[in-house]
Amino acid sequence: MITKNSVALAADATLRARGLRLTRQRRIILEVVRATDAHPTAAFVYRRVRRRLPRVSLATVYRNLRTLAAEGFVAERADPSGARFDGNTAPHDHFTCVACGRIYDVPPRADRAVRARVATRTGFEVLNHRTEFYGRCVACRRHGRRSPVKGQRRS
Amino acid sequence: MITKNSVALAADATLRARGLRLTRQRRIILEVVRATDAHPTAAFVYRRVRRRLPRVSLATVYRNLRTLAAEGFVAERADPSGARFDGNTAPHDHFTCVACGRIYDVPPRADRAVRARVATRTGFEVLNHRTEFYGRCVACRRHGRRSPVKGQRRS
DNA sequence: CAGCTTGTTGATAATGATTACTAAAAACAG
DNA sequence: CTGTTTTTAGTAATCATTATCAACAAGCTG
């Protein structure tokens, strides 16, 4: 089972091997990102971390999200209004609801062939790929929402 | 055949139907985006448009790229360092070279089943989907480039 | 332990992309 | 023309992100 603690231990070992340290801030930032499936922005992570470390700096959050992403402990994705982070580093796809803006995880497709096809067609070396779906989630379909809700805070 | 002029005519008609106009600026911005497959940034479009309209404003470029995207004449995609635009509005996928940063078009997969699978699994209404591939393009493989080249201008 | 080196933090300034604002120009309708 | 609406250029403002830096902490080394 993946526990908070086993994650921290693994992170600690990996970071040490690079001459980096798993500081209190870094550990809590990692825990916050892994504890939600909301694909949070840096600002969201900042707000959450502040509950446990009231004196943390926004720069520290950004700095560590970058570090953790570079070391593979979180994934980073580009969003029209900025970066979002994902504590789920297992391969999976995403569904973005065009009405409420929420991003849902979607189980990945069995896709060995997809990369191979692109590789042979282009001659490129395909290291990775990801599919993004867009549409309306169940809740928004039920409520008949069609367009982005204005004024809602980005999570 | 799709000519510059037929595009302009179609754009003009669509825009008029919305009470908008195909101004000189708007038309040239559209032409610039459609004339390249470099998935340009707003700054790139601005530089190109300025060759033909030296007094154009950067704000005008942004404003019109947004308008043209909203009307479906160009596609917009989020990139880690900002928005990129695509004059190719036919369905297709993208390959991003992690070494040189270039974004290549990839022919789309026959994919009726992909959306259906997600729809039945989630209950969501899937309107669209897009696959992003990451790897090294032929040129970068040949030159043995592995990491992003620093200091190059985003196109 | 004291001293040295290096990594890290919080605070804040700086940057870069994008958007908002506004007065003037252009496009159109009658 | 004349009035109305849209659009523009120029610029200020905003927002996310990054850089800078002095103070601090952790890990050696002797």
PDB file of C-alpha atoms in Angstrom, chain B:
ATOM      1  CA  MET B   1      -8.604  24.445 -53.216  1.00  0.00           C
ATOM      2  CA  ILE B   2      -8.307  26.585 -50.142  1.00  0.00           C
ATOM      3  CA  THR B   3      -6.894  29.944 -51.162  1.00  0.00           C
ATOM      4  CA  LYS B   4      -6.090  32.967 -49.089  1.00  0.00           C
ATOM      5  CA  ASN B   5      -9.046  34.625 -50.672  1.00  0.00           C
ATOM      6  CA  SER B   6     -11.570  31.858 -50.085  1.00  0.00           C
ATOM      7  CA  VAL B   7     -10.550  31.834 -46.440  1.00  0.00           C
ATOM      8  CA  ALA B   8     -11.015  35.580 -46.248  1.00  0.00           C
ATOM      9  CA  LEU B   9     -14.441  35.312 -47.861  1.00  0.00           C
ATOM     10  CA  ALA B  10     -15.568  32.603 -45.476  1.00  0.00           C
ATOM     11  CA  ALA B  11     -14.228  34.516 -42.507  1.00  0.00           C
ATOM     12  CA  ASP B  12     -15.914  37.680 -43.656  1.00  0.00           C
ATOM     13  CA  ALA B  13     -19.292  35.973 -43.957  1.00  0.00           C
ATOM     14  CA  THR B  14     -19.049  34.259 -40.574  1.00  0.00           C
ATOM     15  CA  LEU B  15     -17.894  37.373 -38.801  1.00  0.00           C
ATOM     16  CA  ARG B  16     -20.601  39.504 -40.383  1.00  0.00           C
ATOM     17  CA  ALA B  17     -23.208  37.070 -39.179  1.00  0.00           C
ATOM     18  CA  ARG B  18     -22.018  37.923 -35.673  1.00  0.00           C
ATOM     19  CA  GLY B  19     -21.910  41.655 -36.190  1.00  0.00           C
ATOM     20  CA  LEU B  20     -18.127  41.564 -36.470  1.00  0.00           C
ATOM     21  CA  ARG B  21     -15.968  42.780 -39.303  1.00  0.00           C
ATOM     22  CA  LEU B  22     -13.038  41.388 -41.198  1.00  0.00           C
ATOM     23  CA  THR B  23     -10.781  44.373 -40.833  1.00  0.00           C
ATOM     24  CA  ARG B  24      -7.443  44.659 -42.540  1.00  0.00           C
ATOM     25  CA  GLN B  25      -5.672  43.821 -39.294  1.00  0.00           C
ATOM     26  CA  ARG B  26      -7.896  40.860 -38.613  1.00  0.00           C
ATOM     27  CA  ARG B  27      -7.468  39.483 -42.102  1.00  0.00           C
ATOM     28  CA  ILE B  28      -3.692  39.782 -42.058  1.00  0.00           C
ATOM     29  CA  ILE B  29      -3.451  38.185 -38.623  1.00  0.00           C
ATOM     30  CA  LEU B  30      -5.509  35.278 -39.904  1.00  0.00           C
ATOM     31  CA  GLU B  31      -3.333  34.997 -43.009  1.00  0.00           C
ATOM     32  CA  VAL B  32      -0.158  34.980 -40.936  1.00  0.00           C
ATOM     33  CA  VAL B  33      -1.396  32.221 -38.655  1.00  0.00           C
ATOM     34  CA  ARG B  34      -2.571  30.123 -41.584  1.00  0.00           C
ATOM     35  CA  ALA B  35       0.665  30.646 -43.494  1.00  0.00           C
ATOM     36  CA  THR B  36       2.869  28.855 -40.972  1.00  0.00           C
ATOM     37  CA  ASP B  37       2.864  25.453 -39.364  1.00  0.00           C
ATOM     38  CA  ALA B  38       5.120  26.634 -36.536  1.00  0.00           C
ATOM     39  CA  HIS B  39       2.240  26.857 -34.029  1.00  0.00           C
ATOM     40  CA  PRO B  40       3.241  30.442 -33.361  1.00  0.00           C
ATOM     41  CA  THR B  41       2.965  32.466 -30.197  1.00  0.00           C
ATOM     42  CA  ALA B  42       1.198  35.806 -30.163  1.00  0.00           C
ATOM     43  CA  ALA B  43       4.579  37.539 -30.218  1.00  0.00           C
ATOM     44  CA  PHE B  44       5.577  35.669 -33.359  1.00  0.00           C
ATOM     45  CA  VAL B  45       2.350  36.616 -35.093  1.00  0.00           C
ATOM     46  CA  TYR B  46       2.891  40.196 -33.991  1.00  0.00           C
ATOM     47  CA  ARG B  47       6.350  40.302 -35.569  1.00  0.00           C
ATOM     48  CA  ARG B  48       5.077  38.864 -38.830  1.00  0.00           C
ATOM     49  CA  VAL B  49       2.030  41.096 -39.008  1.00  0.00           C
ATOM     50  CA  ARG B  50       4.183  44.142 -38.378  1.00  0.00           C
ATOM     51  CA  ARG B  51       6.015  43.488 -41.621  1.00  0.00           C
ATOM     52  CA  ARG B  52       2.798  44.296 -43.432  1.00  0.00           C
ATOM     53  CA  LEU B  53       1.214  46.663 -40.918  1.00  0.00           C
ATOM     54  CA  PRO B  54       4.064  48.452 -39.183  1.00  0.00           C
ATOM     55  CA  ARG B  55       1.749  50.384 -36.884  1.00  0.00           C
ATOM     56  CA  VAL B  56      -0.238  47.407 -35.600  1.00  0.00           C
ATOM     57  CA  SER B  57      -0.479  47.067 -31.840  1.00  0.00           C
ATOM     58  CA  LEU B  58       0.368  43.954 -29.873  1.00  0.00           C
ATOM     59  CA  ALA B  59      -2.988  44.315 -28.142  1.00  0.00           C
ATOM     60  CA  THR B  60      -4.705  44.159 -31.519  1.00  0.00           C
ATOM     61  CA  VAL B  61      -2.938  40.902 -32.276  1.00  0.00           C
ATOM     62  CA  TYR B  62      -3.985  39.370 -28.975  1.00  0.00           C
ATOM     63  CA  ARG B  63      -7.522  40.657 -29.266  1.00  0.00           C
ATOM     64  CA  ASN B  64      -7.958  39.276 -32.738  1.00  0.00           C
ATOM     65  CA  LEU B  65      -6.292  35.970 -32.088  1.00  0.00           C
ATOM     66  CA  ARG B  66      -8.838  35.493 -29.349  1.00  0.00           C
ATOM     67  CA  THR B  67     -11.684  36.536 -31.606  1.00  0.00           C
ATOM     68  CA  LEU B  68     -10.532  34.313 -34.447  1.00  0.00           C
ATOM     69  CA  ALA B  69     -10.151  31.403 -32.037  1.00  0.00           C
ATOM     70  CA  ALA B  70     -13.631  31.966 -30.634  1.00  0.00           C
ATOM     71  CA  GLU B  71     -15.038  31.889 -34.167  1.00  0.00           C
ATOM     72  CA  GLY B  72     -13.111  28.746 -34.990  1.00  0.00           C
ATOM     73  CA  PHE B  73     -10.745  30.171 -37.602  1.00  0.00           C
ATOM     74  CA  VAL B  74      -7.667  29.306 -35.616  1.00  0.00           C
ATOM     75  CA  ALA B  75      -7.052  26.851 -32.803  1.00  0.00           C
ATOM     76  CA  GLU B  76      -5.474  27.797 -29.521  1.00  0.00           C
ATOM     77  CA  ARG B  77      -3.398  25.530 -27.349  1.00  0.00           C
ATOM     78  CA  ALA B  78      -1.817  25.949 -23.945  1.00  0.00           C
ATOM     79  CA  ASP B  79       1.936  25.651 -23.783  1.00  0.00           C
ATOM     80  CA  PRO B  80       4.103  25.805 -20.644  1.00  0.00           C
ATOM     81  CA  SER B  81       5.247  29.300 -21.539  1.00  0.00           C
ATOM     82  CA  GLY B  82       2.039  30.676 -22.967  1.00  0.00           C
ATOM     83  CA  ALA B  83      -0.547  30.278 -25.678  1.00  0.00           C
ATOM     84  CA  ARG B  84       0.152  29.042 -29.165  1.00  0.00           C
ATOM     85  CA  PHE B  85      -2.058  29.327 -32.195  1.00  0.00           C
ATOM     86  CA  ASP B  86      -2.671  26.960 -35.051  1.00  0.00           C
ATOM     87  CA  GLY B  87      -4.086  27.885 -38.424  1.00  0.00           C
ATOM     88  CA  ASN B  88      -4.710  24.232 -39.179  1.00  0.00           C
ATOM     89  CA  THR B  89      -8.197  23.664 -37.830  1.00  0.00           C
ATOM     90  CA  ALA B  90      -8.575  20.220 -39.341  1.00  0.00           C
ATOM     91  CA  PRO B  91      -8.405  17.462 -36.727  1.00  0.00           C
ATOM     92  CA  HIS B  92      -4.828  16.425 -36.110  1.00  0.00           C
ATOM     93  CA  ASP B  93      -2.495  15.559 -33.280  1.00  0.00           C
ATOM     94  CA  HIS B  94       0.784  17.116 -32.197  1.00  0.00           C
ATOM     95  CA  PHE B  95       4.306  15.959 -31.583  1.00  0.00           C
ATOM     96  CA  THR B  96       6.491  18.151 -29.381  1.00  0.00           C
ATOM     97  CA  CYS B  97      10.225  17.635 -29.654  1.00  0.00           C
ATOM     98  CA  VAL B  98      11.693  17.817 -26.157  1.00  0.00           C
ATOM     99  CA  ALA B  99      15.087  18.788 -27.594  1.00  0.00           C
ATOM    100  CA  CYS B 100      14.322  21.647 -29.980  1.00  0.00           C
ATOM    101  CA  GLY B 101      10.833  22.526 -28.759  1.00  0.00           C
ATOM    102  CA  ARG B 102       9.303  22.443 -32.207  1.00  0.00           C
ATOM    103  CA  ILE B 103       5.741  21.246 -32.516  1.00  0.00           C
ATOM    104  CA  TYR B 104       4.931  19.049 -35.488  1.00  0.00           C
ATOM    105  CA  ASP B 105       1.550  18.078 -36.828  1.00  0.00           C
ATOM    106  CA  VAL B 106       0.725  14.398 -36.782  1.00  0.00           C
ATOM    107  CA  PRO B 107      -2.094  12.866 -38.832  1.00  0.00           C
ATOM    108  CA  PRO B 108      -4.989  12.035 -36.566  1.00  0.00           C
ATOM    109  CA  ARG B 109      -5.806   8.510 -35.678  1.00  0.00           C
ATOM    110  CA  ALA B 110      -9.095   6.897 -36.716  1.00  0.00           C
ATOM    111  CA  ASP B 111     -10.651   7.360 -33.353  1.00  0.00           C
ATOM    112  CA  ARG B 112     -14.390   6.954 -33.252  1.00  0.00           C
ATOM    113  CA  ALA B 113     -13.958   4.224 -30.669  1.00  0.00           C
ATOM    114  CA  VAL B 114     -11.676   6.211 -28.376  1.00  0.00           C
ATOM    115  CA  ARG B 115     -14.281   8.814 -27.481  1.00  0.00           C
ATOM    116  CA  ALA B 116     -17.023   6.233 -27.209  1.00  0.00           C
ATOM    117  CA  ARG B 117     -14.979   4.230 -24.746  1.00  0.00           C
ATOM    118  CA  VAL B 118     -14.407   7.221 -22.490  1.00  0.00           C
ATOM    119  CA  ALA B 119     -18.044   8.264 -22.767  1.00  0.00           C
ATOM    120  CA  THR B 120     -19.393   4.892 -21.681  1.00  0.00           C
ATOM    121  CA  ARG B 121     -16.847   4.508 -18.908  1.00  0.00           C
ATOM    122  CA  THR B 122     -17.455   7.926 -17.390  1.00  0.00           C
ATOM    123  CA  GLY B 123     -20.934   8.968 -18.422  1.00  0.00           C
ATOM    124  CA  PHE B 124     -19.433  12.215 -19.687  1.00  0.00           C
ATOM    125  CA  GLU B 125     -20.322  13.780 -22.998  1.00  0.00           C
ATOM    126  CA  VAL B 126     -17.114  13.746 -25.026  1.00  0.00           C
ATOM    127  CA  LEU B 127     -17.044  16.567 -27.551  1.00  0.00           C
ATOM    128  CA  ASN B 128     -13.440  16.486 -28.579  1.00  0.00           C
ATOM    129  CA  HIS B 129     -10.106  14.937 -27.881  1.00  0.00           C
ATOM    130  CA  ARG B 130      -6.512  15.451 -28.807  1.00  0.00           C
ATOM    131  CA  THR B 131      -3.340  13.476 -28.344  1.00  0.00           C
ATOM    132  CA  GLU B 132       0.029  15.026 -27.600  1.00  0.00           C
ATOM    133  CA  PHE B 133       3.186  13.080 -28.332  1.00  0.00           C
ATOM    134  CA  TYR B 134       6.557  13.902 -26.836  1.00  0.00           C
ATOM    135  CA  GLY B 135       9.951  12.784 -28.008  1.00  0.00           C
ATOM    136  CA  ARG B 136      12.827  13.710 -30.317  1.00  0.00           C
ATOM    137  CA  CYS B 137      12.376  14.715 -33.911  1.00  0.00           C
ATOM    138  CA  VAL B 138      14.585  13.369 -36.690  1.00  0.00           C
ATOM    139  CA  ALA B 139      16.880  16.372 -36.776  1.00  0.00           C
ATOM    140  CA  CYS B 140      17.526  16.252 -33.037  1.00  0.00           C
ATOM    141  CA  ARG B 141      18.117  12.507 -33.111  1.00  0.00           C
ATOM    142  CA  ARG B 142      20.699  13.017 -35.824  1.00  0.00           C
ATOM    143  CA  HIS B 143      22.480  15.707 -33.873  1.00  0.00           C
ATOM    144  CA  GLY B 144      22.265  13.782 -30.652  1.00  0.00           C
ATOM    145  CA  ARG B 145      20.440  16.604 -28.906  1.00  0.00           C
ATOM    146  CA  ARG B 146      18.738  15.383 -25.761  1.00  0.00           C
ATOM    147  CA  SER B 147      17.757  18.426 -23.763  1.00  0.00           C
ATOM    148  CA  PRO B 148      15.989  21.660 -24.532  1.00  0.00           C
ATOM    149  CA  VAL B 149      18.221  24.183 -26.268  1.00  0.00           C
ATOM    150  CA  LYS B 150      18.470  27.246 -24.055  1.00  0.00           C
ATOM    151  CA  GLY B 151      18.129  30.794 -25.173  1.00  0.00           C
ATOM    152  CA  GLN B 152      16.255  30.108 -28.385  1.00  0.00           C
ATOM    153  CA  ARG B 153      13.397  32.358 -29.227  1.00  0.00           C
ATOM    154  CA  ARG B 154       9.942  30.840 -28.954  1.00  0.00           C
ATOM    155  CA  SER B 155       8.472  30.980 -32.411  1.00  0.00           C
TER     156      SER B 155
END
